[in-house]
Amino acid sequence: MRVALFVTCVNDTLYPRTGRATVRLLERLGVRVDFPAAQSCCGQPQFNTGYRHETEPLVRRFDRAFAEYDYVVTPSGSCAAMVRDNYPRIGAKAAAEGRGPELAEAAARAVPKTYELTEFLVDVLGVTDVGAYFPYTVTYHPTCHGLRVLGLRDRPRRLLEHVKGLELRELPGAEECCGFGGTFAVKNAAVSAAMGADKARGIESTGAEAVCTVDNSCLMHIGGTLARRGAAVRPVHLAEILAATEEEPYA
Amino acid sequence: MSGTYLGMPAFPRAARDAVRDTTLRGNLRHATHTIRDKRARAVAELADWQELRAAGKAIKDRTLRHLDHYLVRLEEAVTAAGGTVHWAADAAEANAIVTYLVKATGESEVVKVKSMATQEIGLNEALEAEGIRAYETDLAELIVQLGEDRPSHILVPAIHRNRAEIRDIFDQEMGRWGRPAPEGLSDSPAELAEAARLHLREKFLRAKVGISGANFMVAETGTLVVVESEGNGRMCLTLPETLISVVGIEKVVPTWQDLEVFLQLLPRSSTAERMNPYTSTWTGTTDSDGPQNFHLVLLDNGRTDTLADEVGRQALRCIRCSACLNVCPVYERAGGHAYGSVYPGPIGAILSPQLRGTASEIDASLPYASSLCGACYEVCPVAIDIPEVLVHLRERVVQGGEVTRNGVKVTLRPAKGHAAERAAMRAARWALDHPGALRAGQRLASRTRRLHPKRLPGPGRAWTDTRTLPEVPEESFRDWWQRTRGGDR
Ligand code: SF4
């Protein structure tokens, strides 16, 4: 089984810890993971803002970069959702615009092998206990794309429940959007900030020491809001929790 | 659509003001959360909800594909039953037809059943200009009308008002329109409802002309259907001598059997009831019972153009249940007025820019009034993929493209004001498609990380007003991989 890590542009540039944690976790579970350097961005910011044509070269790049792999694993719910939900749309539209089947074929190759990390762990590797150790109270925010587009359901929870030392706290209003939404946070800043503030209040009310998600984009917005409010809650990507062990604790 | 909302500030500005209004936010949060929880329970009672939803979607899609056919059948059936059918291409035509019909009766007052279509065309204002008074009889619409306000929700147009505000409006305004509010009116729901009942009773008994919309029109029999909770609609539909119904052409369903699906989907989605308290159906005219003259005004007003768009047409499946408003986190903060249209919330964000076009500032901003969280799609009883249409319309705004306007294919130019964004997107795509350049940029950012401002300039400023930026790490993932694994794979 040839497995490639799709680290995503946000993680690559701003959250390399999450990428390193994903590698460490997968290797601990016996998966030999590659990082094809030709990869870049899934095209989500462009596509969601209305620049579909700007996304097309990135679909082609994705297809080429991961051509030789059976699985593409990514620690980002929204990037996995972008590939699964929107690549076929981009392909179909290009075909409808008379530019041939090439993009649709690229999408058809990309979709079945792209997995969000928790899907890969639970569905492909068949594990829910990854031998992690994280002695803190944690609350989990299910991100919108993970929840509604990918349908991750209880996979992240089941993984968290098996982490030694971890105490999971229920998040009130968990399924409500945190207000990030990519360029939405800039274009509708006031509404985005109000949504973020409500999410932050909910997180603070749990008394948890850390909040985790499967997506650093949302976590950047949530963490930035918490920090500005002076809250002590730490934003942590789920992969970093799962990578932590007693021998190599989270730092 | 009507001119009522022209000059409306674009969505982000209007929403920013609404977000600051803490009373409004409190009213909205309370109301939407109560109804969304009730809806979830009402829906969970049905084991076959997803099948019903798929059926609703399929019926609407099939009907829309053959809309011309079903509309002609409807016209034949209505005419055979003694009604008269009028076709209105746009708001001005519809208003002119209704005004003419009312004037022909010699009346200068009409009672109205709550209807989105007549709001969409600004009928009350058009009638007013011709010296005809239109009285809204739905409780929430009455509150909006008395308060010289605009509706802010599809189902509960006065959702932005609390009880104390409503009491004040009744107390101060009812007298100007008819029977004044009773002395010493309190803000208890029972007293407010009684005041409205007394005020409206006068109007029902006097009215010779009623105006309504319809939730559905059944093609096979020419029957129109209104579902409601208060019973005022049934009064308006049965007491007057003349009934004029203004209905969007997308409301037609082929057969009575199709209603079986929608009469389950609609009440549970909208009021969280198993069945709505009043379901009225009327077919043409009947001797010595109910209205003796019946006119159906079939309204296009941008619908045929919307139908021509393969992605956008799904918005025409909408049955106006308002479930998407009640779960929308953006609607909850921005309030209905910010959308600058009678259709607020997620459905408004995709319907208004299609019916009106994206030329105005407000219409160009509506497709961006969403974080694409998908909650609206999840609750929609006819499975309208609202996020998909939002992104589709964003593309129309920033990249232009082919649309149908008044039946003619035209090519839209990209909207103004997006030039900098377009350039940035292109530059970003170029960098992302050249990993070498991306890497150089990452390294530069890492090397200068101590110099990064804590506040961003330009459009990013709003981000740093309320959020702390993450620090750029010393080493990108790419560089770490190269440094630690570079040689061996
Ligand atoms: S879009 Fe769907 S959820 Fe929203 S009002 Fe229409 S039918 Fe209801």
XYZ file of C-alpha atoms and ligand atoms in Angstrom:
748
model
C 0.000 0.000 0.000
C 1.524 3.253 -1.157
C 0.468 6.121 1.065
C 1.158 9.790 0.435
C 0.698 12.639 2.844
C -1.164 15.631 1.472
C -0.072 18.114 4.078
C -2.040 21.105 2.628
C -0.695 24.607 2.085
C -1.923 25.946 5.424
C -0.279 23.161 7.387
C 2.882 23.300 5.307
C 3.344 27.026 5.850
C 1.803 27.751 9.250
C 1.302 24.449 11.077
C 4.178 22.111 10.182
C 3.753 20.488 13.623
C 0.512 18.943 12.398
C 2.237 17.473 9.354
C 5.075 16.109 11.486
C 2.557 14.644 13.953
C 0.678 12.945 11.109
C 3.883 11.373 9.830
C 4.876 10.239 13.320
C 1.428 8.762 13.983
C 1.197 6.894 10.689
C 4.713 5.507 11.008
C 3.966 4.325 14.535
C 1.007 2.431 13.072
C 3.310 0.784 10.555
C 2.434 2.891 7.523
C 5.266 3.983 5.316
C 4.272 7.469 4.241
C 5.693 9.570 1.439
C 5.622 13.280 0.847
C 5.599 14.020 -2.876
C 7.155 17.454 -3.194
C 5.141 18.329 -6.309
C 1.982 18.788 -4.214
C 0.669 22.197 -3.287
C -2.826 23.490 -2.500
C -6.232 21.836 -3.041
C -7.602 25.074 -4.501
C -10.275 25.590 -1.899
C -9.701 29.340 -1.339
C -9.906 30.034 -5.045
C -12.873 27.773 -5.691
C -14.970 28.951 -2.759
C -14.405 32.597 -3.602
C -15.653 32.078 -7.153
C -12.395 31.602 -9.065
C -13.077 28.145 -10.433
C -10.778 28.618 -13.411
C -7.866 29.388 -11.103
C -8.526 26.064 -9.393
C -8.146 23.923 -12.473
C -4.317 23.830 -12.631
C -4.325 22.775 -8.980
C -6.643 19.856 -9.719
C -4.209 18.736 -12.422
C -1.279 19.204 -10.063
C -2.998 17.146 -7.372
C -3.628 14.347 -9.828
C -0.014 14.347 -11.066
C 1.582 14.651 -7.626
C -0.314 11.675 -6.254
C -0.552 9.583 -9.407
C 1.548 6.688 -8.116
C -0.147 6.343 -4.707
C -3.019 4.160 -3.525
C -3.987 6.494 -0.710
C -3.691 10.220 -0.130
C -4.091 11.103 3.532
C -4.644 14.634 4.722
C -4.980 16.127 8.197
C -7.574 18.602 6.936
C -11.304 17.960 6.715
C -11.996 20.898 4.445
C -9.236 20.017 1.953
C -10.452 16.410 1.789
C -13.971 17.775 1.268
C -12.702 20.046 -1.486
C -11.283 17.082 -3.390
C -14.217 14.789 -2.845
C -17.065 17.251 -3.345
C -15.729 19.859 -5.723
C -13.136 18.168 -7.959
C -15.877 16.203 -9.753
C -17.849 19.419 -10.181
C -14.840 21.202 -11.627
C -14.252 18.307 -13.987
C -17.882 18.154 -15.087
C -18.018 21.884 -15.702
C -14.833 21.888 -17.745
C -16.309 19.114 -19.873
C -19.577 21.016 -20.214
C -17.621 24.075 -21.328
C -16.184 22.013 -24.159
C -12.703 21.577 -22.729
C -12.724 17.823 -22.847
C -12.843 15.029 -20.267
C -9.259 15.454 -18.979
C -10.153 17.294 -15.726
C -13.081 15.012 -15.014
C -10.735 12.046 -15.373
C -8.237 13.664 -13.011
C -11.033 14.189 -10.494
C -12.227 10.610 -10.872
C -8.711 9.396 -10.011
C -8.318 11.758 -7.055
C -11.634 11.230 -5.313
C -11.573 7.538 -4.331
C -8.061 7.623 -2.880
C -8.310 10.810 -0.840
C -8.929 10.304 2.863
C -9.152 12.679 5.771
C -6.854 11.374 8.520
C -9.549 10.016 10.859
C -11.266 8.232 7.966
C -7.983 6.647 7.009
C -7.318 5.494 10.560
C -10.784 4.106 11.233
C -11.873 2.896 7.788
C -8.630 1.816 6.127
C -6.360 0.858 9.019
C -9.290 -0.238 11.176
C -7.940 1.241 14.405
C -9.560 3.436 16.998
C -6.921 2.944 19.698
C -3.745 4.412 18.283
C -1.833 4.118 21.550
C -1.869 7.823 22.279
C -1.376 9.528 25.615
C -2.617 13.040 26.285
C -3.284 13.785 29.954
C -5.507 16.834 29.536
C -9.169 17.817 29.391
C -10.185 18.313 25.791
C -13.280 19.529 23.967
C -13.904 18.656 20.334
C -15.316 20.992 17.698
C -16.586 19.071 14.654
C -15.787 21.347 11.711
C -18.552 21.935 9.171
C -16.880 20.292 6.196
C -15.840 17.289 8.260
C -19.310 17.013 9.708
C -21.551 17.700 6.722
C -19.537 17.182 3.552
C -17.322 14.245 4.562
C -19.752 12.808 7.119
C -16.986 11.943 9.577
C -19.681 11.275 12.193
C -18.191 9.786 15.370
C -14.804 8.756 13.965
C -12.841 11.591 15.623
C -14.683 11.000 18.900
C -13.969 7.305 18.886
C -10.285 8.022 18.390
C -10.299 10.581 21.198
C -12.126 8.251 23.559
C -9.248 5.763 23.293
C -6.548 8.284 24.149
C -5.051 7.469 27.520
C -5.324 10.215 30.128
C -7.638 12.309 27.996
C -10.899 13.541 29.428
C -13.417 14.578 26.787
C -15.735 17.501 27.594
C -19.002 18.064 25.694
C -19.002 21.284 23.686
C -22.324 23.157 23.792
C -23.554 24.094 20.308
C -20.811 21.856 18.908
C -22.322 21.577 15.432
C -22.567 25.319 14.874
C -20.041 26.861 12.513
C -17.126 28.677 14.148
C -17.393 31.487 11.606
C -14.147 30.980 9.712
C -15.308 30.091 6.215
C -12.100 31.062 4.389
C -12.467 34.453 2.752
C -15.773 34.826 4.625
C -13.720 35.798 7.695
C -12.426 38.788 5.736
C -15.430 39.640 3.570
C -17.953 39.477 6.394
C -15.624 40.206 9.273
C -18.262 41.400 11.753
C -20.474 38.321 11.406
C -17.445 36.024 11.394
C -16.131 37.608 14.594
C -19.540 37.321 16.275
C -19.728 33.632 15.377
C -16.163 33.127 16.587
C -16.928 34.840 19.887
C -19.924 32.565 20.510
C -17.846 29.502 19.665
C -15.067 30.699 21.984
C -17.571 31.253 24.816
C -18.886 27.727 24.332
C -15.355 26.319 24.450
C -14.470 28.323 27.570
C -17.641 27.142 29.281
C -16.428 23.534 29.125
C -13.416 24.390 31.271
C -11.286 22.209 28.976
C -7.542 22.828 28.687
C -7.517 22.212 24.962
C -9.875 22.428 22.011
C -9.265 20.163 19.052
C -10.526 19.892 15.478
C -9.518 18.031 12.339
C -8.798 21.275 10.514
C -6.183 23.918 11.263
C -8.013 26.583 9.242
C -10.934 26.583 11.657
C -8.518 26.151 14.544
C -6.570 29.244 13.472
C -9.749 31.312 13.691
C -10.864 29.698 16.965
C -7.385 29.897 18.503
C -6.936 33.497 17.391
C -10.280 34.424 18.940
C -9.507 32.599 22.190
C -6.077 34.221 22.419
C -7.517 37.687 21.882
C -10.038 37.026 24.653
C -7.180 36.032 26.915
C -8.559 32.507 27.326
C -6.165 29.828 28.517
C -7.590 27.122 26.226
C -5.060 25.729 23.804
C -5.969 24.961 20.181
C -4.560 21.558 19.189
C -5.028 19.617 15.963
C -6.396 16.118 16.521
C -3.353 14.620 14.766
C -1.059 16.115 17.402
C -3.106 14.566 20.187
C -3.078 11.174 18.478
C 0.671 11.393 17.827
C 1.505 12.052 21.482
C 2.629 9.082 23.599
C 4.011 8.594 27.074
C 7.515 8.259 25.598
C 7.091 11.229 23.283
C 4.531 13.476 24.976
C 2.871 16.456 23.374
C 5.056 19.540 23.744
C -38.306 42.518 -7.390
C -39.805 45.544 -5.718
C -38.098 48.852 -5.263
C -38.704 48.751 -1.512
C -35.174 47.616 -0.867
C -33.300 49.748 -3.333
C -30.507 51.743 -1.801
C -29.955 48.965 0.725
C -26.366 48.891 1.945
C -24.421 45.853 0.822
C -24.599 42.833 3.072
C -21.365 43.204 5.087
C -22.189 46.777 6.096
C -25.805 46.062 6.944
C -24.759 42.948 8.863
C -22.105 44.809 10.812
C -24.731 47.241 12.082
C -27.096 44.409 12.956
C -24.378 42.537 14.844
C -23.961 45.589 17.084
C -27.694 45.645 17.911
C -27.741 43.439 21.002
C -31.551 43.458 21.366
C -31.920 42.254 17.805
C -29.287 39.568 18.278
C -30.947 38.417 21.494
C -34.416 38.264 19.889
C -33.100 36.360 16.897
C -30.978 33.927 18.801
C -33.820 33.024 21.114
C -36.364 32.634 18.320
C -34.210 30.692 15.878
C -32.830 28.306 18.478
C -36.290 27.496 19.835
C -37.708 26.724 16.401
C -34.675 24.794 15.172
C -34.790 22.479 18.166
C -38.511 21.900 17.682
C -37.988 21.229 13.973
C -35.318 18.654 14.723
C -37.708 16.810 17.046
C -40.613 16.964 14.591
C -38.449 15.637 11.778
C -36.926 12.889 13.918
C -40.423 11.439 14.419
C -40.553 10.314 10.808
C -38.491 7.269 9.935
C -38.753 8.035 6.211
C -37.749 11.718 6.288
C -34.852 11.275 3.856
C -37.118 9.412 1.425
C -39.756 12.127 1.698
C -37.082 14.722 1.092
C -35.861 12.892 -1.991
C -39.452 12.583 -3.217
C -40.080 16.302 -2.721
C -36.926 17.107 -4.641
C -37.804 14.711 -7.461
C -41.370 15.979 -7.866
C -40.205 19.589 -7.999
C -37.402 18.818 -10.440
C -39.649 16.896 -12.768
C -42.284 19.627 -12.657
C -39.700 22.314 -13.346
C -38.392 20.371 -16.330
C -41.870 20.403 -17.856
C -43.052 23.662 -16.368
C -44.610 24.935 -19.579
C -46.742 21.819 -19.842
C -48.024 21.936 -16.257
C -48.730 25.658 -16.367
C -50.884 25.235 -19.454
C -52.753 22.373 -17.787
C -53.228 24.552 -14.724
C -54.591 27.414 -16.796
C -57.071 25.091 -18.517
C -58.259 23.646 -15.221
C -58.604 27.039 -13.494
C -60.523 28.435 -16.454
C -62.801 25.382 -16.625
C -63.567 25.865 -12.922
C -64.723 29.438 -13.489
C -61.530 31.353 -12.704
C -59.536 33.712 -14.889
C -55.794 33.337 -15.427
C -53.468 36.290 -16.042
C -49.797 36.006 -16.944
C -47.368 38.573 -15.520
C -43.819 38.743 -16.836
C -42.528 41.013 -14.092
C -43.477 42.952 -10.963
C -44.797 45.977 -12.839
C -47.085 43.835 -14.965
C -48.386 41.887 -11.980
C -49.060 45.056 -9.998
C -50.852 46.649 -12.950
C -53.073 43.576 -13.379
C -54.016 43.435 -9.694
C -54.627 47.177 -9.484
C -56.867 46.988 -12.538
C -58.804 44.044 -11.097
C -59.342 45.782 -7.746
C -60.407 49.024 -9.389
C -62.889 47.119 -11.546
C -64.706 46.099 -8.359
C -65.066 49.745 -7.328
C -63.410 48.985 -3.973
C -60.573 50.917 -2.337
C -59.711 48.388 0.389
C -58.446 44.821 0.247
C -57.593 42.216 2.877
C -54.486 40.156 2.369
C -53.319 36.673 3.211
C -49.647 36.595 4.058
C -47.837 36.066 0.766
C -44.216 36.266 -0.270
C -45.045 36.796 -3.951
C -46.983 39.997 -3.311
C -44.154 41.276 -1.120
C -41.651 40.383 -3.802
C -43.444 42.642 -6.286
C -44.201 45.413 -3.764
C -47.940 45.083 -4.307
C -49.049 46.994 -1.196
C -47.016 50.031 -2.210
C -48.285 49.833 -5.795
C -51.901 49.659 -4.601
C -51.298 52.518 -2.160
C -50.085 54.677 -5.035
C -53.423 54.058 -6.751
C -55.413 54.936 -3.650
C -56.116 51.348 -2.567
C -55.405 50.268 1.005
C -54.142 46.742 1.527
C -54.571 45.315 5.035
C -52.276 42.520 6.113
C -54.159 40.004 8.258
C -51.386 37.657 9.368
C -50.416 38.577 12.931
C -46.717 39.020 12.224
C -47.396 40.853 8.954
C -49.783 43.121 10.839
C -47.018 43.969 13.300
C -44.675 44.772 10.426
C -47.294 46.847 8.604
C -48.352 48.831 11.673
C -44.728 49.474 12.596
C -43.941 50.705 9.064
C -41.223 48.130 9.152
C -39.913 45.534 6.733
C -40.310 41.775 7.190
C -37.152 40.031 8.343
C -38.127 36.354 8.168
C -40.151 34.287 5.713
C -42.408 32.628 8.249
C -42.203 35.044 11.172
C -41.752 38.443 9.510
C -41.653 40.224 12.901
C -39.104 37.827 14.413
C -36.835 40.787 15.133
C -39.428 42.277 17.498
C -39.986 41.252 21.106
C -43.279 41.368 23.006
C -42.708 44.777 24.569
C -41.986 46.306 21.173
C -45.121 44.706 19.721
C -47.269 46.068 22.544
C -45.982 49.579 21.868
C -46.649 49.269 18.130
C -50.243 48.067 18.719
C -50.865 50.768 21.290
C -49.585 53.599 19.129
C -50.540 52.541 15.613
C -53.723 50.441 15.531
C -55.958 53.481 15.867
C -54.582 55.010 12.690
C -55.590 51.948 10.661
C -58.922 51.041 12.230
C -60.022 49.812 15.607
C -57.550 51.007 18.259
C -55.904 48.663 20.764
C -57.825 48.151 24.026
C -56.971 50.464 26.939
C -54.159 49.267 29.195
C -52.890 46.603 26.776
C -50.179 44.459 28.351
C -47.487 42.487 26.557
C -48.940 39.053 27.361
C -49.278 36.956 24.196
C -52.999 36.324 24.881
C -53.808 40.036 25.180
C -51.765 40.908 22.100
C -53.499 38.202 20.079
C -56.924 39.373 21.259
C -56.151 42.979 20.308
C -55.150 41.824 16.830
C -58.267 39.659 16.535
C -60.609 42.541 17.361
C -58.755 44.870 15.031
C -58.803 42.392 12.150
C -62.391 41.150 12.597
C -63.662 44.522 11.389
C -61.563 44.248 8.264
C -62.618 40.697 7.386
C -66.325 41.513 7.663
C -66.073 44.660 5.572
C -63.802 43.436 2.802
C -65.150 42.801 -0.684
C -61.768 41.894 -2.174
C -59.198 39.424 -0.870
C -55.641 39.011 -2.149
C -53.560 35.920 -1.520
C -50.624 33.929 -2.699
C -50.517 30.132 -2.599
C -48.169 27.467 -1.306
C -49.099 25.086 -4.111
C -51.145 24.978 -7.279
C -52.412 21.599 -8.460
C -52.303 21.397 -12.237
C -54.767 18.532 -12.710
C -57.667 20.308 -11.003
C -56.648 23.976 -10.979
C -56.748 23.951 -7.183
C -54.737 26.391 -5.079
C -53.541 25.565 -1.578
C -52.649 27.760 1.392
C -51.349 26.328 4.638
C -51.371 28.538 7.698
C -51.542 28.585 11.466
C -53.915 31.380 12.407
C -57.068 31.000 10.312
C -56.974 34.576 9.071
C -56.054 33.289 5.634
C -59.167 31.149 5.425
C -61.270 34.224 6.306
C -59.695 36.172 3.445
C -60.155 33.260 1.063
C -63.838 32.706 1.795
C -65.495 35.971 2.892
C -64.767 38.460 0.062
C -66.694 38.530 -3.223
C -63.554 38.739 -5.325
C -60.366 36.750 -4.729
C -57.124 37.559 -6.493
C -54.216 35.139 -6.049
C -50.725 36.126 -7.112
C -48.509 33.058 -7.387
C -45.018 32.378 -8.674
C -45.028 29.954 -11.598
C -42.743 27.512 -9.750
C -45.485 26.679 -7.230
C -47.295 24.276 -9.522
C -47.366 20.549 -8.752
C -48.858 18.039 -11.187
C -51.360 16.157 -9.028
C -53.154 16.022 -5.683
C -51.119 12.991 -4.818
C -47.969 15.120 -4.901
C -49.393 17.220 -2.082
C -49.140 14.202 0.181
C -45.371 14.627 0.163
C -45.271 18.385 0.606
C -47.922 18.509 3.323
C -45.577 16.368 5.381
C -42.379 18.222 4.482
C -43.623 21.780 4.864
C -45.206 22.020 8.338
C -42.512 19.989 10.049
C -39.786 22.067 8.439
C -41.383 25.418 9.026
C -43.405 25.478 12.243
C -42.250 22.090 13.556
C -45.857 20.915 13.531
C -47.009 17.493 12.329
C -49.730 19.218 10.372
C -50.450 22.885 10.036
C -53.684 23.985 11.757
C -55.395 25.292 8.583
C -55.115 23.920 5.066
C -57.360 25.772 2.619
C -57.900 24.685 -0.963
C -59.931 26.558 -3.568
C -60.805 25.713 -7.129
C -62.293 28.398 -9.384
C -65.680 29.585 -8.177
C -68.770 27.878 -6.777
C -72.286 29.297 -6.984
C -73.377 31.071 -3.780
C -70.377 29.849 -1.804
C -67.130 31.736 -1.341
C -65.789 34.358 -3.763
C -67.829 34.725 -6.927
C -64.903 36.059 -8.948
C -61.515 34.376 -8.911
C -58.386 35.645 -10.632
C -55.054 33.871 -10.722
C -52.041 36.034 -11.582
C -49.124 33.804 -12.579
C -45.910 35.596 -11.789
C -42.627 35.066 -13.640
C -40.422 37.967 -12.455
C -37.089 36.302 -13.190
C -38.155 32.696 -12.651
C -37.882 31.555 -16.273
C -34.412 33.077 -16.447
C -33.471 31.262 -13.246
C -34.811 28.042 -14.709
C -32.389 28.427 -17.611
C -29.420 28.067 -15.242
C -28.575 24.427 -14.638
C -27.028 24.891 -11.205
C -29.067 27.835 -9.996
C -32.480 26.466 -10.952
C -32.651 24.254 -7.863
C -33.533 27.408 -5.916
C -36.955 27.186 -7.584
C -37.666 24.003 -5.631
C -37.964 26.128 -2.490
C -41.240 25.724 -0.610
C -40.519 28.742 1.632
C -40.447 26.761 4.853
C -37.724 28.983 6.351
C -35.867 26.097 7.987
C -32.644 27.293 6.378
C -33.003 30.710 8.023
C -33.482 29.178 11.441
C -30.283 27.129 11.312
C -28.135 29.720 9.579
C -25.440 31.178 11.842
C -25.083 34.171 9.543
C -28.813 34.952 9.520
C -28.817 34.620 13.287
C -26.254 37.424 13.627
C -27.065 39.601 10.636
C -30.856 39.574 10.898
C -33.229 39.458 7.944
C -33.054 43.110 6.933
C -29.378 42.901 6.019
C -30.256 40.712 3.001
C -32.075 43.626 1.347
C -34.843 41.439 -0.006
C -38.105 39.831 1.050
C -36.192 36.557 0.906
C -33.622 36.678 3.693
C -31.252 34.014 4.937
C -29.596 31.309 2.840
C -32.447 30.974 0.339
C -32.503 34.754 -0.088
C -28.778 34.756 -0.712
C -29.257 32.453 -3.709
C -32.718 33.483 -4.900
C -32.497 37.284 -4.933
C -29.318 37.514 -7.047
C -30.967 35.168 -9.539
C -34.363 36.861 -9.711
C -32.889 40.373 -9.724
C -29.502 39.734 -11.311
C -26.142 40.489 -9.724
C -25.717 44.039 -11.022
C -26.493 45.908 -7.795
C -24.076 46.111 -4.898
C -26.373 44.258 -2.526
C -27.045 41.446 -5.003
C -23.338 41.038 -5.737
C -22.623 40.776 -2.004
C -25.326 38.216 -1.170
C -23.546 35.106 -2.513
C -20.778 35.876 -0.017
C -23.168 36.103 2.944
C -22.311 32.569 4.030
C -19.466 30.648 5.611
C -20.520 27.627 3.487
C -21.100 25.631 6.662
C -23.800 23.579 4.951
C -26.377 23.648 7.761
C -28.961 25.040 5.313
C -28.514 22.188 2.853
C -28.793 19.670 5.653
C -32.223 20.936 6.805
C -33.723 21.877 3.455
C -36.785 19.636 2.930
C -36.314 19.695 -0.850
C -32.525 19.254 -0.632
C -31.473 22.477 -2.304
C -27.668 22.444 -2.267
C -27.460 26.069 -1.202
C -23.645 26.086 -0.772
C -23.248 24.799 -4.328
C -25.429 27.596 -5.694
C -23.657 30.203 -3.550
C -20.284 29.265 -5.003
C -21.802 29.156 -8.485
C -23.106 32.707 -8.030
C -19.777 33.875 -6.593
C -18.211 32.723 -9.820
C -20.788 34.728 -11.747
C -19.914 37.813 -9.692
C -16.130 37.639 -9.969
C -15.642 35.964 -13.327
C -18.814 36.876 -15.176
C -20.212 34.433 -17.707
C -23.353 33.512 -19.539
C -26.761 34.146 -17.976
C -30.308 34.461 -19.253
C -32.017 37.813 -18.745
C -35.567 38.315 -19.994
C -35.230 35.170 -22.035
C -32.094 36.287 -23.851
C -28.626 34.829 -23.288
C -26.200 37.563 -22.295
C -22.576 37.433 -21.201
C -21.940 39.165 -17.910
C -18.683 40.964 -17.332
C -16.917 40.390 -14.026
C -18.233 42.710 -11.313
C -16.273 45.828 -10.512
C -14.366 46.068 -7.262
C -12.839 42.614 -7.495
C -9.776 43.510 -9.546
C -7.320 43.359 -6.632
C -8.797 40.094 -5.403
C -8.683 38.605 -8.874
C -5.031 39.559 -9.225
C -4.248 38.100 -5.802
C -6.030 34.839 -6.644
C -4.088 34.591 -9.875
C -0.800 35.286 -8.156
C -1.606 32.753 -5.443
C -2.525 30.148 -8.014
C 0.700 30.799 -9.871
C 2.770 30.389 -6.714
C 0.829 27.295 -5.689
C 1.387 25.798 -9.093
C 5.146 26.451 -8.753
C 6.188 24.731 -5.502
C 9.664 26.227 -5.865
C 8.259 29.724 -5.666
C 5.965 28.714 -2.836
C 8.928 27.397 -0.932
C 10.925 30.563 -1.466
C 8.000 32.553 -0.130
C 7.706 30.299 2.920
C 11.413 30.700 3.628
C 11.208 34.446 3.309
C 8.252 34.485 5.703
C 10.149 32.321 8.184
C 13.264 34.440 8.005
C 11.316 37.647 8.567
C 8.987 36.166 11.197
C 10.150 38.538 13.920
C 9.242 41.502 11.729
C 5.659 40.502 11.004
C 3.134 43.115 12.106
C 0.574 42.109 14.714
C -2.052 43.963 12.698
C -2.602 43.365 9.042
C -3.146 46.173 6.553
C -5.979 46.359 3.989
C -8.780 43.812 3.896
C -6.993 41.637 6.440
C -7.263 44.268 9.124
C -10.658 43.114 10.262
C -9.088 39.745 11.008
C -6.547 41.182 13.407
C -9.153 43.415 15.044
C -10.679 40.448 16.805
C -8.198 37.611 16.367
C -4.545 37.039 17.060
C -2.546 35.855 14.065
C -0.656 32.608 14.233
C 3.126 32.949 14.246
C 5.001 31.811 11.194
C 7.060 28.768 12.202
C 10.814 28.643 11.832
C 10.654 25.854 9.324
C 7.932 24.819 6.885
C 6.847 21.199 6.734
C 8.410 20.937 3.307
C 11.805 22.022 4.639
C 11.529 19.727 7.638
C 10.799 16.790 5.369
C 13.705 17.674 3.105
C 16.056 18.078 6.073
C 15.061 14.863 7.852
C 14.028 12.493 5.022
C 15.384 14.226 1.993
C 17.911 11.661 0.869
C 16.387 8.302 1.686
C 13.168 8.167 -0.392
S -34.400 26.768 0.701
Fe -35.173 24.877 1.597
S -35.003 25.219 3.809
Fe -34.855 27.246 2.846
S -36.937 28.040 2.815
Fe -36.628 26.987 0.865
S -37.372 24.902 1.179
Fe -37.089 25.812 3.194
